[in-house]
Coordinates of C-alpha atoms in Angstrom, one line a residue:
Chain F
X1 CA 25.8 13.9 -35.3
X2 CA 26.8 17.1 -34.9
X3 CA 28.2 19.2 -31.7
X4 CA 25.6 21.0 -31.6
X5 CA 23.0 18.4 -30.4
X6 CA 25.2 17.3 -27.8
X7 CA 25.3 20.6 -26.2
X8 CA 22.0 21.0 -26.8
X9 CA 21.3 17.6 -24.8
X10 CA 23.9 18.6 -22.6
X11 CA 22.3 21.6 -21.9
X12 CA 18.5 20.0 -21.2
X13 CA 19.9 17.5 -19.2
X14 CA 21.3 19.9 -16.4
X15 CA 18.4 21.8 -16.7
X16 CA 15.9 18.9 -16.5
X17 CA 18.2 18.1 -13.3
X18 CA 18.2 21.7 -12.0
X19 CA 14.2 21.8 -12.4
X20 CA 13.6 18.0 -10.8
X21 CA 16.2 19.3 -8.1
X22 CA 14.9 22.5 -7.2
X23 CA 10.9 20.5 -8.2
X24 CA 11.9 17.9 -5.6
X25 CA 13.3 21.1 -2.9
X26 CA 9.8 22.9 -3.2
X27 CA 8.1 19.3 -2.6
X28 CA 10.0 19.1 0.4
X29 CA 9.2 22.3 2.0
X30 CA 5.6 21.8 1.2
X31 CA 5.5 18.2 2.7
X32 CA 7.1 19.5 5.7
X33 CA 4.5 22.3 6.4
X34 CA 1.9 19.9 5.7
X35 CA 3.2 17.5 8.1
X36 CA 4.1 14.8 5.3
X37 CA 8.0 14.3 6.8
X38 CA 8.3 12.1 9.9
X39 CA 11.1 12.9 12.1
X40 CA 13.5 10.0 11.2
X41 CA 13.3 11.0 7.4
X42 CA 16.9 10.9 7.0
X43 CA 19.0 7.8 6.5
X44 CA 19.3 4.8 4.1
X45 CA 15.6 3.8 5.1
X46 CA 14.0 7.3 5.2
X47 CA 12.4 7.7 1.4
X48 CA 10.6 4.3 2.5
X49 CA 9.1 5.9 5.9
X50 CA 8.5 9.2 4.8
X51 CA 6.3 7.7 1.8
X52 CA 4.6 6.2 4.1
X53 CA 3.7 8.6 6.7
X54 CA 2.5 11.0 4.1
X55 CA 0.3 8.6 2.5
X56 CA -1.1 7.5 5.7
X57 CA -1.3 11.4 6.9
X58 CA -2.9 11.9 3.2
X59 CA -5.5 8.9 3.7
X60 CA -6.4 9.5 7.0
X61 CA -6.6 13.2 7.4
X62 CA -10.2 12.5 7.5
X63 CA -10.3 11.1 10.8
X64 CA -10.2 7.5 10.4
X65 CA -11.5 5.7 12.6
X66 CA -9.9 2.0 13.8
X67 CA -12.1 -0.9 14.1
X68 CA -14.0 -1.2 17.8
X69 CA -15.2 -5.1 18.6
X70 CA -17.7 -6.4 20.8
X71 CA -17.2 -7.1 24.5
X72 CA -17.8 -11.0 23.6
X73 CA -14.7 -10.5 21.7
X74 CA -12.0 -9.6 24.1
X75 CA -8.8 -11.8 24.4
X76 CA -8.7 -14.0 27.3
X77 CA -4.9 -13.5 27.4
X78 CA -2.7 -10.2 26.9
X79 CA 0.9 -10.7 27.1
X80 CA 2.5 -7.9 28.3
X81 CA 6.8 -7.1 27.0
X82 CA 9.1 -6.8 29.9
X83 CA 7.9 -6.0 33.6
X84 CA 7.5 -2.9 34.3
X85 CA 10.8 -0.2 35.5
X86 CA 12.2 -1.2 38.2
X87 CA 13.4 2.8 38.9
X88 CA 13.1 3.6 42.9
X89 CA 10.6 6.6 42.5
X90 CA 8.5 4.1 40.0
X91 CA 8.0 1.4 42.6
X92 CA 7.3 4.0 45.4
X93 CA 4.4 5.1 43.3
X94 CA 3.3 1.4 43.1
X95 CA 3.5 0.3 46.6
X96 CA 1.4 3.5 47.4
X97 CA -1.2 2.6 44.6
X98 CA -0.5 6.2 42.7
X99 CA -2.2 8.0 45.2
X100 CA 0.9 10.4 44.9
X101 CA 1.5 10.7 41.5
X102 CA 0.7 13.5 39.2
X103 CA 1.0 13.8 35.5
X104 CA 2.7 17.0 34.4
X105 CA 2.2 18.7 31.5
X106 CA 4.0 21.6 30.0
X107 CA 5.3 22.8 26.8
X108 CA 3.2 25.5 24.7
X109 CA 0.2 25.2 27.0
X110 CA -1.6 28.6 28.3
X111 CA -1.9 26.6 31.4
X112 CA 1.0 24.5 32.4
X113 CA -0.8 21.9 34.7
X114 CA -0.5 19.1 36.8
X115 CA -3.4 16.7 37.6
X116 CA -3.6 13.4 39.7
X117 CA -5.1 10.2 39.3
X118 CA -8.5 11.0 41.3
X119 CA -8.6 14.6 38.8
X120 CA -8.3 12.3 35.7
X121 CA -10.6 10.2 36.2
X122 CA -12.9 13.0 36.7
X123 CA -12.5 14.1 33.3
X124 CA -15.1 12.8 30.6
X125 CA -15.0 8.9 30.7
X126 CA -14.3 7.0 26.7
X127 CA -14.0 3.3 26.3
X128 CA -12.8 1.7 23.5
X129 CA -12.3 -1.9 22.7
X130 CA -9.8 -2.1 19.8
X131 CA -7.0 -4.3 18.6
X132 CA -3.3 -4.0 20.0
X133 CA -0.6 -5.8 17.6
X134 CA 2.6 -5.8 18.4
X135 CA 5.1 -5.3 16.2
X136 CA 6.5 -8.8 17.1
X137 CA 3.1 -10.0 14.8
X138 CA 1.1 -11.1 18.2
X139 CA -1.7 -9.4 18.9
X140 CA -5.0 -9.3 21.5
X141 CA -8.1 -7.0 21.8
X142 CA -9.0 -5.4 25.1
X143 CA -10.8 -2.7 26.5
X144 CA -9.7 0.5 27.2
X145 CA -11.0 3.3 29.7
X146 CA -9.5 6.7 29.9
X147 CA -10.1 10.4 29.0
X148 CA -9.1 11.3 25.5
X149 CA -5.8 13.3 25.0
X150 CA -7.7 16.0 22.9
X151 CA -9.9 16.6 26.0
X152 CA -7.2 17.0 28.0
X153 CA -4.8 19.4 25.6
X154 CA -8.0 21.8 25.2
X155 CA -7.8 21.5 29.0
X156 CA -4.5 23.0 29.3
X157 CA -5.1 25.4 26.1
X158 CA -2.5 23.4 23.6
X159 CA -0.8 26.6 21.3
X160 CA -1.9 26.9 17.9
X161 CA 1.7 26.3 17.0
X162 CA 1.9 22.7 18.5
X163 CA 2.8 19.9 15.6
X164 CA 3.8 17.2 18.4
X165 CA 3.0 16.0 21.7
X166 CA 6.0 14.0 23.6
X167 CA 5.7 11.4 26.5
X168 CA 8.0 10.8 29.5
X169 CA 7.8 7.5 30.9
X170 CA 9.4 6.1 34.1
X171 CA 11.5 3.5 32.3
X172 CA 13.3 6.5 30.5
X173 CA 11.4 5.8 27.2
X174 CA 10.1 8.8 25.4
X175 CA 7.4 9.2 22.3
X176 CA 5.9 11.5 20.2
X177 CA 2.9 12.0 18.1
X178 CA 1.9 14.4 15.9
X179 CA -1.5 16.5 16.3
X180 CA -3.4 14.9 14.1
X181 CA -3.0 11.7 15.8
X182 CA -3.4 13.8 19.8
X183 CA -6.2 14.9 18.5
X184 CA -8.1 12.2 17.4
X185 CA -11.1 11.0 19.6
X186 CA -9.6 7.2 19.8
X187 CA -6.5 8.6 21.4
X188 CA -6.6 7.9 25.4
X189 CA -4.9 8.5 28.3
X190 CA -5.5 5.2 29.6
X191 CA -6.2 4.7 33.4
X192 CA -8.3 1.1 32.8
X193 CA -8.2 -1.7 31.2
X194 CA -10.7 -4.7 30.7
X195 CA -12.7 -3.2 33.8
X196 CA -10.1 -2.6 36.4
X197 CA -7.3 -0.5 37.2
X198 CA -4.7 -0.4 34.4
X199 CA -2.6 -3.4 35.5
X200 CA 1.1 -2.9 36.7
X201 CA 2.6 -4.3 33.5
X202 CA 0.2 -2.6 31.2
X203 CA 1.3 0.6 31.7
X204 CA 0.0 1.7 35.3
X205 CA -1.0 4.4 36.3
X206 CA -1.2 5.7 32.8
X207 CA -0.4 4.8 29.6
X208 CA -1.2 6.1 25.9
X209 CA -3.5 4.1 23.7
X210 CA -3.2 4.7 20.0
X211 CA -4.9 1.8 18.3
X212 CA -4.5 3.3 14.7
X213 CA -0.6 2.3 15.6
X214 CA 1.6 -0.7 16.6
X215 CA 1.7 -1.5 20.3
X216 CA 5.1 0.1 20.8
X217 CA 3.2 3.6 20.0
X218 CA 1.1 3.3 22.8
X219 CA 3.9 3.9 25.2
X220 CA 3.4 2.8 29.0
X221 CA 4.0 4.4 32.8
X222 CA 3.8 8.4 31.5
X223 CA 5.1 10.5 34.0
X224 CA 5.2 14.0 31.8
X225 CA 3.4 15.1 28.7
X226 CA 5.3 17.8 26.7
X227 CA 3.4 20.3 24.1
X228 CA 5.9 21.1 21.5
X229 CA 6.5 22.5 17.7
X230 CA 9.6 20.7 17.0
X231 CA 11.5 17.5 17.8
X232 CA 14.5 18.6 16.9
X233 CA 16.2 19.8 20.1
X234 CA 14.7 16.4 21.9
X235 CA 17.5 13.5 22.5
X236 CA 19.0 12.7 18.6
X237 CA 15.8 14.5 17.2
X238 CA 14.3 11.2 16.0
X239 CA 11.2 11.7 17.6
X240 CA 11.1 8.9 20.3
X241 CA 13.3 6.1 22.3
X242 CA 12.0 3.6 19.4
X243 CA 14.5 5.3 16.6
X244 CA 17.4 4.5 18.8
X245 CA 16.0 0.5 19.3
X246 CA 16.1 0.4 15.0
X247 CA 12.4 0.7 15.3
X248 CA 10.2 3.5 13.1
X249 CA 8.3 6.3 14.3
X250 CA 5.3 6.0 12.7
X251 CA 4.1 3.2 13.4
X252 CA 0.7 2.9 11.7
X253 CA 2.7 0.5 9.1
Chain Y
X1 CA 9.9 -3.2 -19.3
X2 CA 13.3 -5.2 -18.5
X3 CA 14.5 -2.4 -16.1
X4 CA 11.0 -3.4 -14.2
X5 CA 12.7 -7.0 -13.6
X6 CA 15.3 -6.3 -12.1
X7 CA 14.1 -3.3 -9.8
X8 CA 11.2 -6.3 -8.8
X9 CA 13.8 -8.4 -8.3
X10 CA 16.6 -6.4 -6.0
X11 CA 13.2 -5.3 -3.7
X12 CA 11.5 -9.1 -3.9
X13 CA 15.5 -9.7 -2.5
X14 CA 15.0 -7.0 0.2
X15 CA 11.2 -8.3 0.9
X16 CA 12.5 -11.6 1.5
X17 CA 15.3 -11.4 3.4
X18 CA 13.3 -8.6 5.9
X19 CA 10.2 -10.5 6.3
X20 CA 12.3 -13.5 7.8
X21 CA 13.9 -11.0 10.1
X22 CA 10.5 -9.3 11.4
X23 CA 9.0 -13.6 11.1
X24 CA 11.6 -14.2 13.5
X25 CA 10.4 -12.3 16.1
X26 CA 7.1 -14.6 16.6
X27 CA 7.3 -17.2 13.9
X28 CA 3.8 -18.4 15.1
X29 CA 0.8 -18.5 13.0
X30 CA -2.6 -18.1 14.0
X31 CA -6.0 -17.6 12.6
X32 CA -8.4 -14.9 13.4
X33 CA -7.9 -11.4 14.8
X34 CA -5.9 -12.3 17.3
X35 CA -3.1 -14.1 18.5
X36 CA -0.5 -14.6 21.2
X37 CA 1.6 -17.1 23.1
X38 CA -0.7 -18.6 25.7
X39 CA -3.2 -19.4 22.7
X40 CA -3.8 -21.7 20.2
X41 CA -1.8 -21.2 16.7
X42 CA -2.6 -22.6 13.4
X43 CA 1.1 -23.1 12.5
X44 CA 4.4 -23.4 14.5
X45 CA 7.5 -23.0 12.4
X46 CA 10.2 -24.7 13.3
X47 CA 12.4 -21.3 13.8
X48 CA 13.7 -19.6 16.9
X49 CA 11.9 -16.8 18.9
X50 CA 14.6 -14.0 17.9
X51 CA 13.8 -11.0 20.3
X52 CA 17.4 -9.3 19.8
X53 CA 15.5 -6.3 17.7
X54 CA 15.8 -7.5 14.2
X55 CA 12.3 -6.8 13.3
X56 CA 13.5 -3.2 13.2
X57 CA 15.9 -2.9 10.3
X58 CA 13.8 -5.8 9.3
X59 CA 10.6 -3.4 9.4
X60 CA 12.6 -0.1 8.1
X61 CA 13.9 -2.4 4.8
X62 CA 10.3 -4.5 4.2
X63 CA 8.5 -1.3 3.6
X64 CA 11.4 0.7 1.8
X65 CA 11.1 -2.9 -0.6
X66 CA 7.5 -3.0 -1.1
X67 CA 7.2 0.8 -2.3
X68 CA 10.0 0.0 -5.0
X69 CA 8.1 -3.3 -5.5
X70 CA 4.7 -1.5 -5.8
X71 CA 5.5 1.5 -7.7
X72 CA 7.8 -1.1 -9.9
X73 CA 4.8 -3.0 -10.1
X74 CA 2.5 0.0 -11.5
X75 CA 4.6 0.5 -14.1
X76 CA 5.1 -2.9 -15.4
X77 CA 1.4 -3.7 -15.5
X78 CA 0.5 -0.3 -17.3
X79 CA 3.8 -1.0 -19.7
X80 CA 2.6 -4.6 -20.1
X81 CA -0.8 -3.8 -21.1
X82 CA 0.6 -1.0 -23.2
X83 CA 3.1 -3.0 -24.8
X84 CA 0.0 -5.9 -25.6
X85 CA 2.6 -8.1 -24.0
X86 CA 0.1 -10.0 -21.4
X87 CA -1.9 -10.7 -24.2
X88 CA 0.3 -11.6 -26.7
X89 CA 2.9 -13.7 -24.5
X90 CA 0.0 -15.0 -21.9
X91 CA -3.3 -14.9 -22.8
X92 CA -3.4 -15.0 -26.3
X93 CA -0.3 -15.8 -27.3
X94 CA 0.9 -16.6 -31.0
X95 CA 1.4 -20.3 -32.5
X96 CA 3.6 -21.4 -31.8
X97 CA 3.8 -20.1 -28.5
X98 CA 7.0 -18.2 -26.9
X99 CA 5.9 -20.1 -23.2
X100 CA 4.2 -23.2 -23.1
X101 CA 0.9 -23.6 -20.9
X102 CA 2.0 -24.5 -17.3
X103 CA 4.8 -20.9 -17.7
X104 CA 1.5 -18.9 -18.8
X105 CA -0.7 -20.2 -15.9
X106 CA 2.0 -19.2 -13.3
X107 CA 3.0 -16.3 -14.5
X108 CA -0.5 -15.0 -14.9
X109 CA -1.0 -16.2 -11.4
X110 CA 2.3 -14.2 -10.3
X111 CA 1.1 -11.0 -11.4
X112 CA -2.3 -10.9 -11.1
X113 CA -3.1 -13.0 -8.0
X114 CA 0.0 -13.6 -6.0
X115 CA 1.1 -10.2 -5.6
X116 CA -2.0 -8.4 -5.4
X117 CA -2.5 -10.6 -2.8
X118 CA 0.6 -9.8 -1.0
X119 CA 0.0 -5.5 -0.8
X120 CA -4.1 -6.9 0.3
X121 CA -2.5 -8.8 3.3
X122 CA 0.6 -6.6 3.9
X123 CA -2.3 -3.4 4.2
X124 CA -4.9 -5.6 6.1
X125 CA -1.9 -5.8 9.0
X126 CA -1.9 -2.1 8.6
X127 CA -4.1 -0.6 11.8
X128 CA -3.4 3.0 9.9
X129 CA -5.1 1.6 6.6
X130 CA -7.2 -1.0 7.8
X131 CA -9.0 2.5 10.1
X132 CA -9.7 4.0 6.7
X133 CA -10.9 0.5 4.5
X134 CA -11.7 -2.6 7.3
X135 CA -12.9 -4.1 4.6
X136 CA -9.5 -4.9 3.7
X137 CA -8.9 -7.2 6.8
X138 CA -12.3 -8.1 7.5
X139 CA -12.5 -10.2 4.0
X140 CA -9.3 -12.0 5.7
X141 CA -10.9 -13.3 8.4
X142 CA -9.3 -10.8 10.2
X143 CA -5.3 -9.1 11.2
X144 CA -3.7 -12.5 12.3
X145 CA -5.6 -14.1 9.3
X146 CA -4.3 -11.7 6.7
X147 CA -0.7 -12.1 8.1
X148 CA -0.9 -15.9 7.8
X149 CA -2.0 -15.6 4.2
X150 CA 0.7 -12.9 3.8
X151 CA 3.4 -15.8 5.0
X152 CA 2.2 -18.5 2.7
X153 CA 1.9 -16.4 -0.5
X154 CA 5.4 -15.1 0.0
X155 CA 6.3 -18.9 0.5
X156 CA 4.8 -19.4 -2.6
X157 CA 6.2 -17.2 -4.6
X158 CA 9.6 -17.8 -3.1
X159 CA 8.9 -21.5 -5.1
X160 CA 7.9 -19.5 -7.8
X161 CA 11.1 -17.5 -8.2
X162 CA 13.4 -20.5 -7.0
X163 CA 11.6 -22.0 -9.8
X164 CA 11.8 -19.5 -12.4
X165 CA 15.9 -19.0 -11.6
X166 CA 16.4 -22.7 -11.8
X167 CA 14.8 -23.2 -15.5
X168 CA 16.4 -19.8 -16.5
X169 CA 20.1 -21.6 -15.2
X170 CA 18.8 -25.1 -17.1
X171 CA 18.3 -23.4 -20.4
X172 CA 21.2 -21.4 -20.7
X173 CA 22.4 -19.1 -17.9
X174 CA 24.2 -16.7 -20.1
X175 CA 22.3 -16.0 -23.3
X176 CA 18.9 -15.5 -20.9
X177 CA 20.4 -12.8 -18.9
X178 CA 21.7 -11.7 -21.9
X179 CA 18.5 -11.0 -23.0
X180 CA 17.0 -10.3 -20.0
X181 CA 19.5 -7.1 -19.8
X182 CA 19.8 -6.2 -23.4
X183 CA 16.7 -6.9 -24.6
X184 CA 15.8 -8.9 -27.5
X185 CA 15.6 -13.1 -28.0
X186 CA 17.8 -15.8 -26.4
X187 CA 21.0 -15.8 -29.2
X188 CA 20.8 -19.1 -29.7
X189 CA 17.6 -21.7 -30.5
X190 CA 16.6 -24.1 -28.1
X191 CA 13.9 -26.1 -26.7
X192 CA 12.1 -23.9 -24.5
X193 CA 11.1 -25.9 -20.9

């Protein structure tokens, strides 16, 4: 064999490399303005989460709907992870039945607000009864009454240029989800649960329910909501508390 | 073809080992949609409740696993059917055959029922997938269902690969993976088991 071919090899293989490189580059931007990438993309685990975000995102861009159940249907028992914080400010608010709390909201809002639990629950009523499974593999169905999130971002005129929405809770957890997920109609703000007042350990006064994602998504006691258009400059830029436990973002699985 | 082996094999590794680590956190089994502590299971393994957070990396590795295991997958079956090599080795093999009958029943059963069953199961626990095709866990019986059946069809094809090792290490250890890297027959003849 002559030299030739083996430049000429030489030569298509760097540029087979250069095009896949600069092929898998322009992918990347384009996934990224499509909102394909999920925040904790990088790593030895990231190809495997970012596939599956942007196959999720690509399947249900439609507006998916997760399955509701009959009231005949809802679990006698619902264990509940942990109590709920123990933080001073947090219990004051209990012992006083939230009658002095207010969830804040800020971020790229036209009208940064601040509403309490009476003003809530004056907002359009939607119940749900849906399927919570903890990533653990347990898992019970209950029903869920609250005023969806996309209601309430239209409320506050949510920018344009918003891709996330981020939680503060009062046990010093954080979350975020992207728009597609805030603005789907199953995504409440959660004041009740299976007819009552959201219980204590469920997340009281509010909590997020996400039932198109693992339990740990649906993240409990919010005390701020947070309009934003990047992660980045939010704790390590993983996009909630759950990165730093070793557990995924997206957890729609 | 023989690259597809051994990418199956270092994710089945890596779906193995991770789904014991995310088990671990509840290695209860019930039937139906639901399931906690506090109600009745179907199966109690004799494991340890391990809460210590191992069902993350557990989680992060199962799924980097099962896309190399599914997109592995894709291209074995459309290489396989290419190649004629499920109907020549399995379904209609030669005479005299290069697998005897009770090897071409379970790998058949490996490829076409076992593991499609696994991504059916492992997407009917899916509350992202199973929004867009309920079907998928409603034909399970429902989510704690599907994950029950996902636990004893990895169990069996644990037994299947323990199996398949084992006979591979009985008949010659070295000439098989031999082949099995470099391609062609086993160098020397012997009784095939």
């Amino acid at each position: 064999m002559s030299r030739l071919i083996t430049r000429r090899k030489v030569m298509t293989t760097a540029l087979t490399a250069l095009g896949g490189a600069s092929g898998l580059a322009v992918a990347a931007r384009l996934a990224d303005r499509y909102g394909l990438i999920p925040p904790d993309h990088s790593g030895l685990y990231g190809a495997g989460e970012t596939l599956t975000y942007a196959s999720h995102r690509l399947l249900t861009a439609h507006g998916s709907l997760a399955r509701e159940f009959r009231p005949d249907q809802i679990s006698k028992v619902a264990p509940i992870n942990g109590p709920p914080p123990t933080a001073f400010d947090y219990e004051q608010l209990l012992r006083r039945g939230f009658t002095n709390w207010r969830l804040e909201i800020d971020g790229l809002v036209a009208r940064p607000s601040s509403f309490s639990l009476a003003e809530l629950h004056g907002f359009t009523v939607s119940r749900q009864i849906t399927h919570q499974a903890c990533e653990e593999g347990w898992s019970f169905i209950a029903e869920w009454i609250g005023v969806p999130l996309g209601y309430v971002l239209n409320l506050v005129g949510a920018s344009p240029n918003a891709r996330y929405v981020v939680f503060y809770a009062y046990d010093d957890d954080w979350e975020s989800i992207d728009m597609a997920d805030a603005s789907h109609p199953q995504t409440l703000l959660a004041y009740g649960m299976n007819g009552t007042d959201l219980p204590a350990g469920h997340g009281a006064p509010l909590r997020l329910r996400l039932p198109r994602q693992l339990g740990y998504k649906s993240i409990k006691y919010i005390a701020q909501i947070s309009v934003v258009d990047t992660l980045k400059d939010i704790g390590d830029g993983s996009g909630s508390s759950a990165p730093g436990y070793g557990y995924s973002w997206y957890a729609g699985i | 073809m023989r690259a597809t082996h051994w990418l199956t094999a270092a994710s089945f590794i890596g779906l193995a080992v991770s789904g014991v680590a995310i088990l671990l956190a509840h290695p209860r089994l019930y039937w139906g949609e639901t399931g906690a502590l506090g109600t009745p299971s179907l199966i109690d393994l004799p494991l340890p409740f391990m809460l210590t957070g191992q069902s993350g990396w557990g989680r992060y590795l199962h799924f980097l696993s099962a896309w190399i295991a599914v997109l592995t997958g894709t291209v074995y079956v459309l290489g396989g059917t290419r190649a004629h090599h499920f109907r020549h080795d399995l379904f209609r093999p030669a005479q005299p055959a290069k697998y005897n009958v009770v090897q071409r029943i379970t790998y058949a059963a490996v490829v076409f029922v076992l593991f499609p069953l696994m991504i059916w199961t492992g997407l009917a626990m899916s509350p992202g997938v199973t929004a867009v095709l309920p079907l998928l866990v409603t034909s399970m019986g429902g989510q704690q269902s599907a994950r029950t059946i996902h636990f004893i069809v990895a169990s069996l094809l644990v037994l299947f690969v323990v199996g398949h090792v084992a006979m591979v290490v009985f008949t010659g250890f070295t000439r098989h993976v031999g082949a099995m890297i470099l391609g062609g027959e086993p160098s020397a003849p012997e009784v095939q088991t």
